[in-house]
Coordinates of C-alpha atoms in Angstrom, one line a residue:
X1 CA -17.0 -4.7 -0.5
X2 CA -19.3 -2.9 -2.9
X3 CA -16.4 -2.1 -5.1
X4 CA -15.5 -5.8 -5.3
X5 CA -19.1 -6.6 -6.1
X6 CA -19.3 -4.1 -8.9
X7 CA -15.9 -5.2 -10.4
X8 CA -16.9 -8.8 -10.2
X9 CA -20.3 -8.3 -11.9
X10 CA -18.9 -6.0 -14.6
X11 CA -16.0 -8.5 -15.2
X12 CA -18.3 -11.5 -15.6
X13 CA -20.7 -9.6 -17.8
X14 CA -17.9 -8.3 -20.0
X15 CA -16.5 -11.9 -20.2
X16 CA -19.9 -13.1 -21.3
X17 CA -20.3 -10.4 -24.0
X18 CA -16.8 -11.2 -25.3
X19 CA -17.6 -14.9 -25.3
X20 CA -20.7 -14.2 -27.4
X21 CA -18.8 -12.1 -29.9
X22 CA -16.1 -14.7 -30.1
X23 CA -18.7 -17.5 -30.6
X24 CA -20.4 -15.4 -33.4
X25 CA -17.1 -14.8 -35.1
X26 CA -15.9 -18.4 -35.0
X27 CA -19.2 -20.1 -35.8
X28 CA -20.8 -17.6 -38.2
X29 CA -18.0 -15.5 -39.7
X30 CA -15.2 -18.0 -40.2
X31 CA -17.7 -20.8 -41.1
X32 CA -21.1 -21.0 -42.9
X33 CA -24.2 -20.6 -40.8
X34 CA -25.4 -24.2 -40.9
X35 CA -28.8 -23.3 -39.5
X36 CA -29.3 -21.2 -42.6
X37 CA -27.9 -23.9 -44.8
X38 CA -30.4 -26.4 -43.3
X39 CA -33.3 -23.9 -43.8
X40 CA -32.2 -23.5 -47.5
X41 CA -32.2 -27.3 -48.0
X42 CA -35.6 -27.6 -46.3
X43 CA -37.0 -24.8 -48.5
X44 CA -35.7 -26.5 -51.7
X45 CA -37.2 -29.8 -50.5
X46 CA -40.6 -28.1 -49.9
X47 CA -40.4 -26.6 -53.4
X48 CA -39.8 -30.0 -55.0
X49 CA -42.7 -31.5 -53.1
X50 CA -45.1 -28.7 -54.0
X51 CA -43.9 -28.8 -57.6
X52 CA -44.7 -32.5 -57.8
X53 CA -48.1 -32.1 -56.2
X54 CA -49.2 -29.1 -58.1
X55 CA -47.8 -29.8 -61.5
X56 CA -51.0 -31.4 -62.8
X57 CA -53.3 -29.1 -60.8
X58 CA -52.1 -25.6 -61.9
X59 CA -51.1 -22.4 -60.2
X60 CA -54.3 -22.0 -58.2
X61 CA -53.8 -25.3 -56.4
X62 CA -50.1 -24.3 -55.8
X63 CA -51.2 -21.1 -54.2
X64 CA -53.7 -22.9 -52.0
X65 CA -51.1 -25.4 -50.8
X66 CA -48.7 -22.5 -50.0
X67 CA -51.5 -20.7 -48.1
X68 CA -52.2 -23.8 -46.0
X69 CA -48.4 -24.2 -45.4
X70 CA -48.1 -20.6 -44.3
X71 CA -51.1 -20.8 -42.0
X72 CA -49.8 -24.0 -40.4
X73 CA -46.3 -22.5 -39.7
X74 CA -47.5 -19.1 -38.3
X75 CA -46.4 -17.3 -41.4
X76 CA -48.0 -15.0 -44.0
X77 CA -48.2 -15.7 -47.8
X78 CA -47.7 -12.8 -50.3
X79 CA -47.7 -13.2 -54.1
X80 CA -45.4 -10.6 -55.6
X81 CA -45.0 -10.0 -59.3
X82 CA -41.4 -10.5 -60.5
X83 CA -41.0 -7.0 -61.7
X84 CA -41.8 -5.4 -58.3
X85 CA -39.8 -7.9 -56.2
X86 CA -36.9 -6.6 -54.1
X87 CA -33.7 -6.2 -55.9
X88 CA -32.0 -8.7 -53.6
X89 CA -34.5 -11.4 -54.7
X90 CA -34.3 -10.6 -58.4
X91 CA -30.5 -10.5 -58.4
X92 CA -30.4 -14.0 -56.7
X93 CA -32.7 -15.6 -59.2
X94 CA -31.0 -13.8 -62.1
X95 CA -27.8 -15.7 -61.4
X96 CA -26.6 -18.3 -64.0
X97 CA -26.7 -21.2 -61.5
X98 CA -27.8 -20.2 -58.0
X99 CA -27.4 -22.9 -55.2
X100 CA -31.1 -23.4 -55.1
X101 CA -32.8 -22.3 -58.4
X102 CA -36.3 -22.0 -57.1
X103 CA -36.0 -21.0 -53.4
X104 CA -34.2 -18.2 -51.6
X105 CA -34.1 -16.7 -48.1
X106 CA -33.6 -13.0 -47.9
X107 CA -31.8 -11.1 -45.1
X108 CA -34.9 -11.2 -42.9
X109 CA -35.1 -15.0 -43.5
X110 CA -38.3 -14.7 -45.4
X111 CA -38.7 -17.5 -48.0
X112 CA -39.1 -16.7 -51.7
X113 CA -40.3 -19.4 -54.1
X114 CA -40.9 -19.3 -57.8
X115 CA -42.2 -22.0 -60.1
X116 CA -41.2 -22.7 -63.7
X117 CA -43.1 -20.6 -66.3
X118 CA -44.4 -18.3 -63.5
X119 CA -44.1 -14.6 -63.3
X120 CA -45.0 -14.5 -59.6
X121 CA -42.9 -14.9 -56.5
X122 CA -44.4 -16.5 -53.5
X123 CA -43.1 -14.9 -50.3
X124 CA -43.6 -16.8 -47.0
X125 CA -42.6 -14.5 -44.1
X126 CA -42.9 -15.0 -40.4
X127 CA -46.1 -13.6 -38.9
X128 CA -44.9 -11.6 -36.0
X129 CA -48.5 -11.1 -34.7
X130 CA -48.9 -14.9 -34.3
X131 CA -49.1 -16.0 -30.6
X132 CA -46.5 -18.7 -31.0
X133 CA -43.9 -16.4 -32.4
X134 CA -44.6 -13.8 -29.7
X135 CA -44.1 -16.6 -27.2
X136 CA -40.8 -17.5 -28.9
X137 CA -39.6 -13.8 -28.8
X138 CA -40.6 -13.6 -25.1
X139 CA -38.7 -16.8 -24.3
X140 CA -35.6 -15.4 -26.1
X141 CA -35.9 -12.1 -24.1
X142 CA -36.4 -14.1 -20.9
X143 CA -33.2 -16.0 -21.6
X144 CA -31.1 -12.9 -21.4
X145 CA -33.0 -11.9 -18.2
X146 CA -32.1 -15.2 -16.6
X147 CA -28.5 -14.8 -17.8
X148 CA -28.3 -11.3 -16.1
X149 CA -30.0 -12.6 -13.0
X150 CA -27.6 -15.5 -12.9
X151 CA -24.6 -13.1 -13.0
X152 CA -26.2 -11.0 -10.3
X153 CA -26.8 -14.0 -8.0
X154 CA -23.4 -15.4 -8.7
X155 CA -21.6 -12.1 -8.1
X156 CA -23.6 -11.6 -4.8
X157 CA -22.8 -15.1 -3.7
X158 CA -19.1 -14.5 -4.6
X159 CA -18.9 -11.3 -2.6
X160 CA -20.6 -12.9 0.3
X161 CA -18.3 -15.9 0.2
X162 CA -15.1 -13.8 -0.1
X163 CA -16.3 -11.1 2.2
X164 CA -17.1 -13.6 5.0
X165 CA -13.6 -14.8 4.9
X166 CA -11.8 -11.5 4.3
X167 CA -13.8 -9.7 7.1
X168 CA -12.2 -11.9 9.7
X169 CA -8.7 -11.3 8.3
X170 CA -9.5 -7.6 8.0
X171 CA -10.5 -7.4 11.7
X172 CA -7.4 -9.2 12.8
X173 CA -5.2 -6.9 10.6
X174 CA -6.9 -3.8 12.2
X175 CA -6.4 -5.2 15.7
X176 CA -2.7 -5.9 15.0
X177 CA -2.2 -2.4 13.5
X178 CA -3.6 -1.0 16.8
X179 CA -0.9 -2.8 18.7
X180 CA -2.6 -6.0 19.7
X181 CA 0.4 -8.3 19.0
X182 CA -1.3 -11.4 20.3
X183 CA -4.1 -11.5 17.7
X184 CA -3.9 -14.1 14.9
X185 CA -5.9 -14.9 11.8
X186 CA -8.2 -17.9 11.9
X187 CA -6.8 -20.9 10.0
X188 CA -9.8 -23.2 9.8
X189 CA -11.0 -24.1 6.3
X190 CA -14.2 -22.0 6.5
X191 CA -12.3 -18.7 7.3
X192 CA -9.1 -19.1 5.2
X193 CA -8.3 -16.9 2.2
X194 CA -5.9 -19.1 0.4
X195 CA -2.5 -18.9 2.1
X196 CA -3.0 -15.3 3.3
X197 CA -4.0 -16.3 6.8
X198 CA -1.0 -18.5 7.4
X199 CA 1.3 -15.9 5.8
X200 CA -0.2 -13.2 8.0
X201 CA 0.3 -15.3 11.1
X202 CA 3.9 -16.0 10.2
X203 CA 4.5 -12.2 9.6
X204 CA 2.7 -11.4 12.9
X205 CA 4.9 -13.9 14.8
X206 CA 8.1 -12.4 13.5
X207 CA 7.0 -8.8 14.0
X208 CA 5.8 -9.6 17.6
X209 CA 9.1 -11.3 18.4
X210 CA 11.1 -8.4 17.0
X211 CA 9.0 -5.8 18.9
X212 CA 9.0 -7.8 22.1
X213 CA 12.7 -8.4 22.0
X214 CA 13.4 -4.8 21.1
X215 CA 11.3 -3.5 24.1
X216 CA 12.8 -6.1 26.4
X217 CA 16.3 -5.0 25.3
X218 CA 15.4 -1.4 25.8
X219 CA 14.1 -2.0 29.2
X220 CA 17.0 -4.2 30.3
X221 CA 19.6 -1.8 29.0
X222 CA 17.9 1.2 30.6
X223 CA 17.6 -0.6 33.9
X224 CA 21.2 -1.8 33.9
X225 CA 22.4 1.7 33.1
X226 CA 21.0 3.1 36.3
X227 CA 23.7 1.7 38.6
X228 CA 26.8 2.9 36.7
X229 CA 25.1 6.3 36.2
X230 CA 24.4 6.6 39.9
X231 CA 28.0 5.6 40.7
X232 CA 29.4 8.3 38.4
X233 CA 27.1 10.9 39.8
X234 CA 27.9 10.0 43.4
X235 CA 31.7 10.0 42.8
X236 CA 31.4 13.3 40.9
X237 CA 29.5 14.9 43.7
X238 CA 32.2 13.8 46.2
X239 CA 35.0 15.2 44.1
X240 CA 33.0 18.4 43.6
X241 CA 32.8 18.8 47.4
X242 CA 36.4 18.0 48.1
X243 CA 38.1 20.1 45.3
X244 CA 39.0 23.7 45.8
X245 CA 39.8 24.5 42.2
X246 CA 37.0 26.7 40.6
X247 CA 37.8 25.4 37.1
X248 CA 37.6 21.8 38.2
X249 CA 34.4 22.5 40.1
X250 CA 32.9 23.9 36.9
X251 CA 33.9 20.8 34.9
X252 CA 32.6 18.4 37.6
X253 CA 29.3 20.3 37.8
X254 CA 28.9 19.8 34.1
X255 CA 29.6 16.1 34.5
X256 CA 26.9 15.9 37.2
X257 CA 24.5 17.8 34.9
X258 CA 25.2 15.3 32.2
X259 CA 24.6 12.3 34.5
X260 CA 21.3 13.8 35.6
X261 CA 20.3 14.2 31.9
X262 CA 21.3 10.5 31.4
X263 CA 19.3 9.5 34.4
X264 CA 16.2 11.3 32.9
X265 CA 16.9 9.6 29.6
X266 CA 17.0 6.2 31.3
X267 CA 13.7 7.0 33.1
X268 CA 12.2 8.0 29.8
X269 CA 13.4 4.8 28.2
X270 CA 11.9 2.7 31.0
X271 CA 8.6 4.6 30.8
X272 CA 8.5 4.2 27.0
X273 CA 9.1 0.5 27.3
X274 CA 6.4 0.2 30.1
X275 CA 3.7 2.1 28.2
X276 CA 4.5 0.2 25.0
X277 CA 3.9 -3.2 26.6
X278 CA 0.8 -4.9 25.2
X279 CA -0.4 -5.9 28.7
X280 CA 0.0 -2.4 30.1
X281 CA -3.3 -1.5 31.6
X282 CA -5.4 1.4 30.5
X283 CA -7.3 2.7 33.5
X284 CA -9.9 5.1 32.1
X285 CA -11.7 7.6 34.3
X286 CA -13.8 10.6 33.8
X287 CA -11.8 13.8 33.2
X288 CA -13.1 17.4 33.1
X289 CA -10.9 19.0 30.5
X290 CA -10.7 22.6 31.8
X291 CA -9.4 22.0 35.3
X292 CA -7.2 19.1 34.2
X293 CA -5.4 21.0 31.5
X294 CA -5.2 24.4 33.4
X295 CA -3.6 22.5 36.3
X296 CA -0.9 21.1 34.0
X297 CA -0.2 24.5 32.6
X298 CA 0.1 26.0 36.1
X299 CA 2.7 23.4 37.1
X300 CA 4.7 24.0 33.9
X301 CA 8.2 25.5 34.4
X302 CA 8.3 28.8 32.6
X303 CA 11.8 30.2 33.1
X304 CA 11.6 32.2 29.9
X305 CA 8.3 33.8 30.8
X306 CA 6.4 32.5 27.8
X307 CA 2.8 33.7 27.4
X308 CA 0.5 30.7 27.6
X309 CA -3.1 31.2 26.3
X310 CA -5.6 28.5 27.1
X311 CA -9.0 28.3 25.4
X312 CA -10.8 25.2 26.8
X313 CA -14.5 24.4 26.5
X314 CA -15.8 24.2 30.1
X315 CA -18.3 21.5 29.3
X316 CA -15.9 18.9 28.0
X317 CA -15.8 15.7 30.0
X318 CA -14.3 12.6 28.6
X319 CA -12.9 9.2 29.5
X320 CA -9.2 8.5 29.5
X321 CA -6.3 7.2 31.5
X322 CA -5.5 10.3 33.6
X323 CA -1.9 9.3 34.5
X324 CA -0.9 8.5 30.9
X325 CA -2.7 11.6 29.4
X326 CA -1.1 13.8 32.0
X327 CA 2.3 12.6 30.8
X328 CA 1.4 13.1 27.2
X329 CA 0.1 16.7 27.6
X330 CA 3.1 17.6 29.8
X331 CA 5.5 16.4 27.1
X332 CA 3.6 18.4 24.4
X333 CA 3.6 21.5 26.6
X334 CA 7.3 21.2 27.4
X335 CA 8.2 20.7 23.7
X336 CA 6.1 23.8 22.7
X337 CA 7.8 25.9 25.5
X338 CA 11.2 24.7 24.4
X339 CA 10.8 25.8 20.7
X340 CA 8.4 28.8 21.1
X341 CA 9.6 32.4 20.8
X342 CA 7.2 34.1 23.1
X343 CA 3.8 32.5 23.1
X344 CA 2.1 29.1 23.4
X345 CA -1.6 28.5 22.7
X346 CA -3.7 25.6 24.0
X347 CA -7.1 24.8 22.6
X348 CA -9.5 22.0 23.7
X349 CA -12.8 21.4 21.9
X350 CA -15.2 18.7 21.1
X351 CA -15.9 17.6 17.5
X352 CA -18.6 14.9 17.0
X353 CA -17.4 12.0 19.0
X354 CA -13.8 13.1 19.5
X355 CA -11.9 15.5 21.7
X356 CA -9.2 17.7 20.1
X357 CA -6.4 19.1 22.2
X358 CA -4.3 21.5 20.1
X359 CA -1.0 23.0 21.3
X360 CA 0.5 25.7 19.0
X361 CA 3.7 27.6 19.4
X362 CA 5.2 30.6 17.5
X363 CA 8.6 28.9 17.0
X364 CA 10.3 27.9 13.7
X365 CA 7.8 25.1 13.1
X366 CA 8.5 21.6 11.6
X367 CA 9.0 21.2 7.8
X368 CA 6.3 19.1 6.2
X369 CA 8.6 16.1 5.2
X370 CA 9.5 15.6 8.9
X371 CA 6.0 15.9 10.5
X372 CA 5.6 12.1 10.7
X373 CA 9.2 11.3 11.5
X374 CA 9.4 13.6 14.6
X375 CA 7.4 11.0 16.5
X376 CA 10.1 8.4 15.9
X377 CA 12.4 7.8 19.0
X378 CA 15.5 9.9 19.0
X379 CA 14.7 11.5 15.6
X380 CA 15.7 15.2 15.4
X381 CA 15.0 17.7 12.6
X382 CA 18.2 19.4 13.5
X383 CA 21.1 16.9 13.1
X384 CA 23.4 19.1 15.2
X385 CA 21.3 18.3 18.3
X386 CA 22.0 21.5 20.2
X387 CA 22.1 20.5 23.9
X388 CA 20.7 23.8 25.0
X389 CA 17.5 23.3 23.0
X390 CA 17.1 19.5 22.8
X391 CA 15.2 17.0 24.9
X392 CA 15.8 13.3 25.2
X393 CA 14.3 12.4 21.9
X394 CA 11.5 10.3 23.4
X395 CA 9.0 12.9 24.4
X396 CA 6.9 12.9 21.2
X397 CA 7.3 9.2 20.8
X398 CA 5.7 8.7 24.3
X399 CA 2.9 11.2 23.3
X400 CA 2.1 9.2 20.1
X401 CA 2.2 5.9 22.0
X402 CA -0.2 7.1 24.7
X403 CA -2.6 8.7 22.3
X404 CA -2.7 5.6 20.1
X405 CA -3.4 3.4 23.2
X406 CA -6.5 5.5 23.5
X407 CA -7.3 4.7 19.8
X408 CA -6.5 8.4 19.0
X409 CA -4.1 10.2 16.7
X410 CA -1.3 12.7 17.1
X411 CA -0.5 14.8 14.1
X412 CA 1.6 17.9 13.4
X413 CA 0.3 20.7 11.2
X414 CA 1.5 24.2 10.4
X415 CA 0.4 26.8 12.9
X416 CA -1.3 30.1 12.1
X417 CA 2.0 32.0 12.9
X418 CA 4.2 29.5 11.1
X419 CA 5.1 27.5 14.2
X420 CA 4.3 24.0 15.0
X421 CA 0.7 22.9 15.8
X422 CA 0.3 19.5 17.5
X423 CA -3.2 18.1 17.3
X424 CA -4.2 15.3 19.7
X425 CA -7.4 13.6 18.7
X426 CA -9.0 11.3 21.4
X427 CA -12.2 9.4 20.8
X428 CA -15.1 10.3 23.1
X429 CA -18.0 8.0 22.1
X430 CA -20.1 9.0 25.1
X431 CA -20.2 12.7 24.1
X432 CA -23.7 12.4 22.6
X433 CA -25.0 11.3 26.0
X434 CA -23.5 14.3 27.9

């Protein structure tokens, strides 16, 4: 919001300055300054009056009248010989027919008067030490202070006014991004930001319908596939028992293995749809990190005898859904075991108000362009999808879904040995109280 405030204030101030320059150019550059024209006319009139009054009285009387005039107008009177007057003044009166033959305002708006048959200029200049002129200067300065204060107040009010409305929309957007598909922006007149609230709600409705129908379809298809898969598996097992041909037995065993893989895929699809439901509960409980993770490592199948190193802070205790987190960490460990060459490393540490669980392998790693996409369902870096070294394509998607339900993050980075390093970051706001 501060950025909006600064941009608004600078924009308004810049517009004001540009307006002043435009006004000065149009009024004073393209046209005569009529304030100065009026002053010149008034000066000529004063000269005529003084000439009429002082003609029979002489120059001393003229000087006295001018002194009284200067004193009454908070000005000073100076009598300057013609030969020492400023060049600007002498050049003006030296003209053949100046606009006003006996009066002239210089660039400082000081009035110069001369009378016929006189060798002296009378200069009437503003007395800057006079109280009234100091008050005028102060008022002029105060005007700009009020202008700046007005901009400041208006910008602050504008930011407050816009911020009050956008904060509600910002909160709704953040909640929707977290997966709360039921949240909607307020549409009352006091909270609307133009048509943005209605547009957001329309977009949210369409996205919610699309996601809900997609999850429902996934769950329905996965559920309906169970029966035909079971039939194929059952019939294949019967044929396997009744046949005596070794070659046929081998083929049927491969079919049974494929149906078991399909069954696992269906289970993963159902689990993915279940966890992805908005109304799926999150039953948080206190978890001690070291015994929890070491137990999962101990249960992990390790047919290739991979070395697993675990470095877990024994003091870490945090709140999470134990069942969901167990599934997420198991998926991460299985994935690391599948792609590692000889070693998998597990770290668990506490940083500020977060828990970081890092699983690193010494396998081929994941190219940087694919480190976000590997969390997409059924995405594979290797398009050949080698059966011997491939899962069901949902393991990492389930991991990301579970971690995000805990308001956390799952990210891939390059490991110290060039392999893949998956970092699970889980908020732990109660860590300061431990």
